[in-house]
Amino acid sequence: MKNKTVYLLVLLFLIPFLADAQNTAELSLSEAINKALDENHSIIISRNLTEIDENSVTLGNAGYLPNLSLNSSYRESIEDSRLEFANQPGQDVEGSRASQFNASLDLEWVLFDGFGNRYRLQSLERGRDLSEVQSRAEIETTLLEVINRYLEVSTQAQLLEVTKEAVEISNERYQRAKENFEAGGGSRVDLLNAEVNLNQDSVRVVETEVNLNRAKRNLQVLLGDNPSGDVTVQQEFELDQQLSLDDLLLKSASSNASLRSAAIELEQAKLQLQETQSGRYPQISTNASYNYNRLESDAGQFTFQETDGFNAGITLSFPIFDGFRRNISVQNDKIRVKNSEEQRRLAEKEIESALLNAYETYNSNLYLLEKQQLNVETAELNFERTRLAFEQGQVSNTDFREAQLNLLETRQALISQRVEAKLSEIELLQISGQILNRVAESN
């Protein structure tokens, strides 16, 4: 038992020195968020995908611009030829060579397609907007995870300080019990109880240190850093206790990513319907080309032939009957529009419900935080009085240990409650679409 106690104490007091050997610069919450925005791998991937959709919004993809192509071919053959001509002597040529070369520059341009190109361009623009909103939603989700991991590191760091303080108190009690026992004024039971309590508190420190290191590695991955490094976060963070429900509801209606996505998807469904309907109109297209042909042959009426020149034309195409396929497509697109409208209404109700629930949790956590702060003050006062009475021999070891554990538990509960209050605040900002705005304001 004594060897185990010595081992735990040595490990406990080595922890601060091991931590000091690494980087100890504190990282604020706003700095962690900004770092994640710049270096988080998922955020970088999301932005790259958005850039792809941005690049796709062009007149060419919408069908406004003509197609211009250059085509050429060359063919050579060796054949035995036997030719007969009316009123002329025939030819019988073995191994005659013939070569043919063709080249053309072709232009095709759809001049009118029932305004389908206009709807396609608008659809591409809505697709770009949807990609931006979805990217923003992914970024907000990632930032929410960054904040969670940051607060987890902060929580474990604070718990580590609390548990270390508990070890110091238990060590003082153990040393006093040991001195009393050796002086003949204390019992062996008191000494063993003090040693067991010291071991329990020491084990709690080691476990908390393991949890802290695990939380740090999780945070570093989100920040784009090497998880084998080290990071130190601030243990104090501000709480916004003045969030207004009416203001949050108003902002969520215009900024919530899910609502914006539903609105854009409805616009896309309407544009798809218009594009399908545009197929009922006639299509006018034009084409022009320059052609060059060259033929050389050892046999035949012509041993050499060469032609070149321009040609152009215009085509009018009008759909008359396609087996009702277009009518069915229009009907299906109308159903998709209705579904998109229902999806938007559903999203509005879900977001409002989520916001009301989160706001209720937010107020509850603020209330519990206030009460927990009072509990800590009471526990600290009770512990100091019990500690003084214990030193004077007026209370037992059991009463002192109970007061110590009560103080430890209330401090741990306060740390956890403060984090819960911050998380409920962040959830409200995420639902109302204000996380990125807060980041911008903090800079």
Coordinates of C-alpha atoms in Angstrom, one line a residue:
M1 CA 0.0 0.0 0.0
K2 CA 2.8 2.4 0.9
N3 CA 4.7 1.7 -2.3
K4 CA 1.6 2.3 -4.3
T5 CA 1.0 5.6 -2.6
V6 CA 4.6 6.8 -3.2
Y7 CA 4.3 5.8 -6.9
L8 CA 1.1 7.8 -7.4
L9 CA 2.5 10.8 -5.6
V10 CA 5.7 10.8 -7.7
L11 CA 3.6 10.5 -10.9
L12 CA 1.3 13.2 -9.7
F13 CA 4.0 15.7 -9.1
L14 CA 5.8 14.8 -12.3
I15 CA 2.8 15.8 -14.4
P16 CA 3.3 19.6 -14.1
F17 CA 6.9 19.3 -15.1
L18 CA 6.0 17.2 -18.1
A19 CA 3.4 19.7 -19.1
D20 CA 5.8 22.7 -18.8
A21 CA 8.3 21.0 -21.1
Q22 CA 5.8 21.4 -23.9
N23 CA 4.1 24.5 -25.5
T24 CA 2.1 26.3 -22.8
A25 CA 0.9 29.3 -24.8
E26 CA -2.9 29.6 -24.1
L27 CA -5.2 29.3 -27.0
S28 CA -8.4 31.4 -26.7
L29 CA -11.7 30.1 -28.0
S30 CA -11.8 32.7 -30.8
E31 CA -8.3 31.8 -31.8
A32 CA -9.2 28.1 -31.9
I33 CA -12.3 29.0 -34.1
N34 CA -10.2 31.1 -36.5
K35 CA -7.5 28.4 -36.7
A36 CA -10.1 25.8 -37.6
L37 CA -11.6 28.1 -40.3
D38 CA -8.1 28.3 -41.9
E39 CA -6.7 24.8 -41.3
N40 CA -9.5 22.3 -40.6
H41 CA -9.4 19.7 -43.3
S42 CA -13.2 19.2 -43.6
I43 CA -13.7 23.0 -43.9
I44 CA -11.0 23.2 -46.7
I45 CA -12.7 20.3 -48.6
S46 CA -16.1 21.9 -48.2
R47 CA -14.8 25.2 -49.6
N48 CA -13.2 23.5 -52.5
L49 CA -16.4 21.7 -53.4
T50 CA -18.2 25.1 -53.3
E51 CA -15.6 26.5 -55.7
I52 CA -16.3 23.7 -58.1
D53 CA -20.0 24.7 -58.2
E54 CA -19.0 28.3 -58.6
N55 CA -16.9 27.5 -61.6
S56 CA -19.8 25.6 -63.2
V57 CA -21.9 28.8 -63.5
T58 CA -21.1 29.8 -67.1
L59 CA -23.0 30.8 -70.2
G60 CA -21.5 27.8 -72.0
N61 CA -22.9 25.3 -69.5
A62 CA -26.3 27.0 -69.8
G63 CA -26.2 26.5 -73.6
Y64 CA -25.9 30.2 -74.6
L65 CA -22.7 29.8 -76.6
P66 CA -22.0 28.0 -79.9
N67 CA -19.9 24.9 -80.3
L68 CA -16.9 25.1 -82.6
S69 CA -14.9 22.0 -83.6
L70 CA -12.1 21.1 -86.0
N71 CA -12.3 17.7 -87.5
S72 CA -9.8 15.9 -89.9
S73 CA -9.1 12.5 -91.2
Y74 CA -6.5 10.7 -93.4
R75 CA -6.9 7.4 -95.1
E76 CA -4.5 5.5 -97.4
S77 CA -5.1 2.2 -99.2
I78 CA -3.2 -0.3 -101.5
E79 CA -5.5 -2.3 -103.7
D80 CA -5.7 -4.3 -107.0
S81 CA -8.0 -2.3 -109.3
R82 CA -9.9 -3.5 -112.4
L83 CA -12.0 -0.8 -114.0
E84 CA -14.2 -0.8 -117.1
F85 CA -15.6 2.3 -118.8
A86 CA -18.2 2.8 -121.5
N87 CA -16.6 3.5 -124.8
Q88 CA -13.2 3.6 -123.2
P89 CA -10.5 1.1 -122.6
G90 CA -10.5 -0.4 -119.1
Q91 CA -7.8 -0.4 -116.5
D92 CA -6.2 -3.2 -114.6
V93 CA -3.8 -1.9 -112.0
E94 CA -2.1 -4.1 -109.3
G95 CA -1.1 -2.5 -106.1
S96 CA -2.7 0.9 -106.8
R97 CA -2.3 3.4 -104.1
A98 CA -5.1 5.8 -103.0
S99 CA -5.0 8.5 -100.3
Q100 CA -7.8 10.6 -99.0
F101 CA -7.6 13.6 -96.7
N102 CA -10.6 15.5 -95.2
A103 CA -10.7 18.5 -92.9
S104 CA -13.6 20.6 -91.7
L105 CA -14.2 23.5 -89.3
D106 CA -17.8 23.1 -87.9
L107 CA -19.9 25.7 -86.0
E108 CA -23.2 24.8 -84.3
W109 CA -25.3 27.3 -82.4
V110 CA -28.8 26.9 -80.9
L111 CA -30.4 30.3 -81.3
F112 CA -33.6 29.6 -79.5
D113 CA -34.7 26.6 -77.4
G114 CA -37.8 27.9 -75.6
F115 CA -35.8 29.9 -73.1
G116 CA -34.4 26.7 -71.7
N117 CA -30.9 28.1 -71.6
R118 CA -32.1 31.0 -69.4
Y119 CA -33.6 28.5 -66.9
R120 CA -30.5 26.4 -67.0
L121 CA -28.3 29.4 -66.1
Q122 CA -30.6 30.3 -63.3
S123 CA -30.6 26.7 -62.1
L124 CA -26.8 26.7 -62.1
E125 CA -26.8 29.9 -60.1
R126 CA -29.2 28.4 -57.5
G127 CA -27.0 25.3 -57.4
R128 CA -24.1 27.5 -56.6
D129 CA -26.1 29.2 -53.9
L130 CA -27.2 25.9 -52.4
S131 CA -23.6 24.7 -52.4
E132 CA -22.5 27.8 -50.5
V133 CA -25.3 27.4 -47.9
Q134 CA -24.5 23.7 -47.5
S135 CA -20.9 24.5 -47.1
R136 CA -21.8 27.1 -44.5
A137 CA -23.8 24.5 -42.7
E138 CA -20.9 22.0 -42.7
I139 CA -18.6 24.8 -41.4
E140 CA -21.0 25.6 -38.6
T141 CA -21.2 22.0 -37.7
T142 CA -17.4 21.7 -37.6
L143 CA -17.1 24.8 -35.6
L144 CA -19.7 23.5 -33.1
E145 CA -17.5 20.4 -32.8
V146 CA -14.4 22.5 -32.3
I147 CA -16.1 24.5 -29.6
N148 CA -17.2 21.3 -27.9
R149 CA -13.7 19.9 -28.0
Y150 CA -12.2 23.1 -26.8
L151 CA -14.6 23.3 -23.8
E152 CA -13.9 19.6 -23.1
V153 CA -10.2 20.4 -22.8
S154 CA -11.0 23.4 -20.6
T155 CA -13.2 21.3 -18.5
Q156 CA -10.6 18.5 -18.0
A157 CA -7.9 21.1 -17.3
Q158 CA -10.1 22.7 -14.5
L159 CA -11.0 19.3 -13.1
L160 CA -7.3 18.4 -13.0
E161 CA -6.6 21.5 -10.9
V162 CA -9.5 20.6 -8.6
T163 CA -8.4 17.0 -8.2
K164 CA -4.8 18.1 -7.5
E165 CA -6.0 20.4 -4.8
A166 CA -7.9 17.4 -3.3
V167 CA -4.7 15.4 -3.3
E168 CA -2.9 18.2 -1.5
I169 CA -5.6 18.2 1.2
S170 CA -5.6 14.4 1.4
N171 CA -1.8 14.4 1.7
E172 CA -1.8 16.9 4.5
R173 CA -4.4 14.8 6.3
Y174 CA -2.3 11.7 5.6
Q175 CA 0.9 13.3 7.0
R176 CA -1.0 14.5 10.1
A177 CA -2.4 11.0 10.7
K178 CA 1.0 9.5 10.2
E179 CA 2.6 11.9 12.7
N180 CA -0.1 11.3 15.2
F181 CA 0.2 7.6 14.9
E182 CA 4.0 7.6 15.2
A183 CA 3.6 9.9 18.3
G184 CA 1.1 7.5 19.8
G185 CA -1.8 9.9 19.7
G186 CA -3.6 8.4 16.7
S187 CA -5.1 5.1 15.6
R188 CA -3.8 2.9 12.8
V189 CA -7.4 2.9 11.4
D190 CA -7.2 6.7 10.9
L191 CA -3.9 6.4 9.2
L192 CA -5.1 3.6 6.8
N193 CA -8.3 5.6 6.0
A194 CA -6.2 8.7 5.2
E195 CA -3.9 6.6 3.0
V196 CA -6.8 5.0 1.1
N197 CA -8.4 8.4 0.5
L198 CA -5.0 9.8 -0.7
N199 CA -4.7 6.9 -3.1
Q200 CA -8.3 7.5 -4.4
D201 CA -7.6 11.1 -5.0
S202 CA -4.3 10.4 -6.7
V203 CA -5.9 7.9 -9.0
R204 CA -8.5 10.5 -9.9
V205 CA -5.8 12.9 -10.9
V206 CA -4.1 10.4 -13.2
E207 CA -7.5 9.5 -14.8
T208 CA -8.2 13.2 -15.3
E209 CA -4.8 13.7 -16.9
V210 CA -5.5 10.9 -19.3
N211 CA -8.9 12.4 -20.2
L212 CA -7.2 15.8 -20.7
N213 CA -4.6 14.4 -23.1
R214 CA -7.3 12.6 -25.1
A215 CA -9.4 15.8 -25.3
K216 CA -6.3 17.7 -26.5
R217 CA -5.6 15.3 -29.3
N218 CA -9.2 15.4 -30.4
L219 CA -9.1 19.2 -30.5
Q220 CA -5.7 19.3 -32.4
V221 CA -7.1 17.1 -35.2
L222 CA -10.0 19.6 -35.6
L223 CA -7.5 22.4 -35.7
G224 CA -5.4 20.8 -38.4
D225 CA -2.5 20.2 -36.0
N226 CA -0.4 17.1 -35.3
P227 CA -2.2 15.2 -32.5
S228 CA 1.2 14.3 -31.0
G229 CA 1.8 18.0 -30.1
D230 CA 0.3 19.9 -27.2
V231 CA -2.2 22.7 -26.8
T232 CA -3.2 24.7 -23.7
V233 CA -6.6 26.5 -23.7
Q234 CA -8.0 29.2 -21.5
Q235 CA -10.0 28.0 -18.6
E236 CA -12.2 31.1 -18.4
F237 CA -14.7 32.0 -21.1
E238 CA -17.5 34.5 -21.4
L239 CA -21.2 33.7 -21.2
D240 CA -23.8 35.7 -23.1
Q241 CA -26.7 35.8 -20.7
Q242 CA -28.7 38.3 -22.7
L243 CA -29.9 36.3 -25.7
S244 CA -33.4 37.3 -26.8
L245 CA -35.8 34.7 -28.1
D246 CA -37.6 37.1 -30.5
D247 CA -34.3 38.2 -31.9
L248 CA -33.2 34.6 -32.4
L249 CA -36.4 33.7 -34.1
L250 CA -36.1 36.6 -36.5
K251 CA -32.5 35.8 -37.4
S252 CA -33.2 32.1 -37.8
A253 CA -35.9 32.9 -40.4
S254 CA -33.3 34.6 -42.6
S255 CA -30.0 33.0 -41.7
N256 CA -30.6 29.3 -40.7
A257 CA -28.8 27.1 -43.1
S258 CA -31.5 24.5 -43.3
L259 CA -34.2 27.1 -44.0
R260 CA -32.0 28.7 -46.7
S261 CA -31.4 25.3 -48.3
A262 CA -35.1 24.4 -48.3
A263 CA -35.9 27.8 -50.0
I264 CA -33.2 27.4 -52.7
E265 CA -34.3 23.8 -53.4
L266 CA -37.8 25.1 -53.9
E267 CA -36.5 27.6 -56.4
Q268 CA -34.5 24.9 -58.2
A269 CA -37.7 22.7 -58.5
K270 CA -39.6 25.6 -60.1
L271 CA -36.7 26.2 -62.5
Q272 CA -36.6 22.6 -63.4
L273 CA -40.3 22.7 -64.2
Q274 CA -39.9 25.8 -66.4
E275 CA -37.0 24.1 -68.2
T276 CA -39.0 21.0 -68.9
Q277 CA -41.9 23.1 -70.2
S278 CA -39.6 25.0 -72.5
G279 CA -39.2 21.8 -74.5
R280 CA -42.7 22.4 -75.9
Y281 CA -41.5 25.4 -77.9
P282 CA -39.7 25.1 -81.3
Q283 CA -36.0 25.1 -81.4
I284 CA -34.0 27.1 -83.9
S285 CA -30.4 26.3 -84.6
T286 CA -27.8 27.3 -87.2
N287 CA -24.8 25.5 -88.5
A288 CA -21.9 26.5 -90.7
S289 CA -18.7 24.7 -91.8
Y290 CA -15.7 25.0 -93.9
N291 CA -14.7 21.7 -95.6
Y292 CA -11.6 20.6 -97.4
N293 CA -11.3 17.3 -99.2
R294 CA -8.3 15.8 -101.2
L295 CA -8.2 12.5 -103.1
E296 CA -5.2 11.0 -104.9
S297 CA -5.4 7.6 -106.7
D298 CA -3.3 5.5 -109.1
A299 CA -6.4 4.1 -110.7
G300 CA -9.8 5.4 -111.7
Q301 CA -11.3 8.1 -113.8
F302 CA -9.8 10.8 -111.6
T303 CA -6.3 10.4 -110.3
F304 CA -6.6 13.7 -108.3
Q305 CA -9.5 15.5 -106.9
E306 CA -9.6 18.4 -104.5
T307 CA -12.6 20.4 -103.1
D308 CA -13.0 23.1 -100.5
G309 CA -15.6 25.7 -99.5
F310 CA -18.2 26.9 -97.1
N311 CA -21.7 25.8 -96.3
A312 CA -24.3 27.1 -93.8
G313 CA -27.9 26.3 -92.9
I314 CA -30.6 26.9 -90.3
T315 CA -32.8 24.3 -88.7
L316 CA -36.3 24.6 -87.2
S317 CA -37.4 21.8 -85.0
F318 CA -40.9 21.7 -83.5
P319 CA -42.0 18.8 -81.2
I320 CA -45.4 17.4 -82.2
F321 CA -45.7 14.1 -80.4
D322 CA -43.3 12.2 -78.2
G323 CA -45.5 9.6 -76.6
F324 CA -46.6 12.0 -73.8
R325 CA -43.1 11.7 -72.2
R326 CA -42.8 15.5 -71.8
N327 CA -46.3 15.8 -70.3
I328 CA -45.4 13.1 -67.7
S329 CA -42.1 15.0 -67.0
V330 CA -44.0 18.2 -66.4
Q331 CA -46.5 16.5 -64.1
N332 CA -43.6 15.0 -62.1
D333 CA -41.8 18.3 -61.9
K334 CA -45.0 19.9 -60.5
I335 CA -45.1 17.2 -57.8
R336 CA -41.5 17.9 -57.0
V337 CA -42.4 21.6 -56.5
K338 CA -45.2 20.7 -54.1
N339 CA -42.8 18.4 -52.2
S340 CA -40.2 21.2 -52.0
E341 CA -42.9 23.6 -50.6
E342 CA -43.9 21.0 -48.0
Q343 CA -40.2 20.5 -47.1
R344 CA -39.7 24.2 -46.6
R345 CA -42.8 24.4 -44.3
L346 CA -41.5 21.4 -42.3
A347 CA -38.1 22.9 -42.0
E348 CA -39.6 26.1 -40.6
K349 CA -41.5 24.3 -37.9
E350 CA -38.6 22.0 -37.0
I351 CA -36.3 25.0 -36.7
E352 CA -38.7 26.9 -34.6
S353 CA -39.3 23.9 -32.3
A354 CA -35.5 23.3 -32.0
L355 CA -35.0 27.0 -31.1
L356 CA -37.7 27.0 -28.5
N357 CA -36.3 23.9 -26.9
A358 CA -32.7 25.2 -27.0
Y359 CA -33.8 28.5 -25.5
E360 CA -35.6 26.8 -22.6
T361 CA -32.4 24.7 -22.0
Y362 CA -30.3 27.9 -22.2
N363 CA -32.4 29.6 -19.5
S364 CA -32.4 26.5 -17.4
N365 CA -28.7 26.2 -17.5
L366 CA -28.2 29.8 -16.6
Y367 CA -30.4 29.3 -13.5
L368 CA -28.7 26.1 -12.5
L369 CA -25.3 27.8 -13.0
E370 CA -26.3 30.5 -10.5
K371 CA -27.5 27.9 -8.0
Q372 CA -24.4 25.8 -8.5
Q373 CA -22.2 28.9 -7.7
L374 CA -24.0 29.3 -4.5
N375 CA -23.5 25.6 -3.7
V376 CA -19.8 26.0 -4.2
E377 CA -19.7 29.0 -1.9
T378 CA -21.6 27.0 0.8
A379 CA -19.4 23.9 0.3
E380 CA -16.2 26.0 0.6
L381 CA -17.5 27.6 3.8
N382 CA -18.5 24.2 5.3
F383 CA -15.2 22.7 4.4
E384 CA -13.2 25.5 6.0
R385 CA -15.2 25.2 9.2
T386 CA -14.9 21.4 9.2
R387 CA -11.2 21.6 8.5
L388 CA -10.6 24.0 11.4
A389 CA -12.7 21.7 13.7
F390 CA -10.8 18.7 12.4
E391 CA -7.5 20.3 13.3
Q392 CA -8.9 21.0 16.8
G393 CA -10.0 17.4 17.1
Q394 CA -13.7 18.3 17.2
V395 CA -14.8 16.3 14.2
S396 CA -13.9 12.8 13.0
N397 CA -12.0 11.7 9.9
T398 CA -15.3 10.6 8.3
D399 CA -16.8 14.0 8.7
F400 CA -13.8 15.8 7.3
R401 CA -13.6 13.4 4.3
E402 CA -17.3 14.0 3.7
A403 CA -16.9 17.7 3.7
Q404 CA -13.9 17.4 1.4
L405 CA -15.8 15.2 -1.1
N406 CA -18.8 17.5 -1.0
L407 CA -16.5 20.4 -1.9
L408 CA -14.9 18.4 -4.7
E409 CA -18.2 17.3 -6.2
T410 CA -19.7 20.8 -6.1
R411 CA -16.7 22.3 -7.8
Q412 CA -16.8 19.6 -10.5
A413 CA -20.5 20.2 -10.9
L414 CA -19.9 24.0 -11.3
I415 CA -17.3 23.4 -14.0
S416 CA -19.6 21.1 -15.9
Q417 CA -22.6 23.4 -15.4
R418 CA -20.7 26.4 -16.8
V419 CA -19.7 24.4 -19.9
E420 CA -23.4 23.2 -20.3
A421 CA -24.5 26.9 -20.2
K422 CA -21.9 27.8 -22.9
L423 CA -22.9 24.9 -25.1
S424 CA -26.6 25.9 -24.9
E425 CA -25.6 29.4 -25.9
I426 CA -23.6 28.1 -28.9
E427 CA -26.5 25.8 -29.9
L428 CA -28.8 28.9 -30.0
L429 CA -26.3 30.7 -32.2
Q430 CA -26.0 27.7 -34.5
I431 CA -29.7 27.3 -34.9
S432 CA -30.2 31.0 -35.6
G433 CA -27.3 31.0 -38.1
Q434 CA -25.2 33.4 -36.0
I435 CA -22.0 31.4 -35.3
L436 CA -20.0 32.8 -38.2
N437 CA -21.3 36.3 -37.6
R438 CA -20.1 36.1 -34.0
V439 CA -16.7 35.0 -35.3
A440 CA -16.6 38.0 -37.6
E441 CA -17.6 40.3 -34.8
S442 CA -14.9 39.0 -32.5
N443 CA -12.3 39.8 -35.2

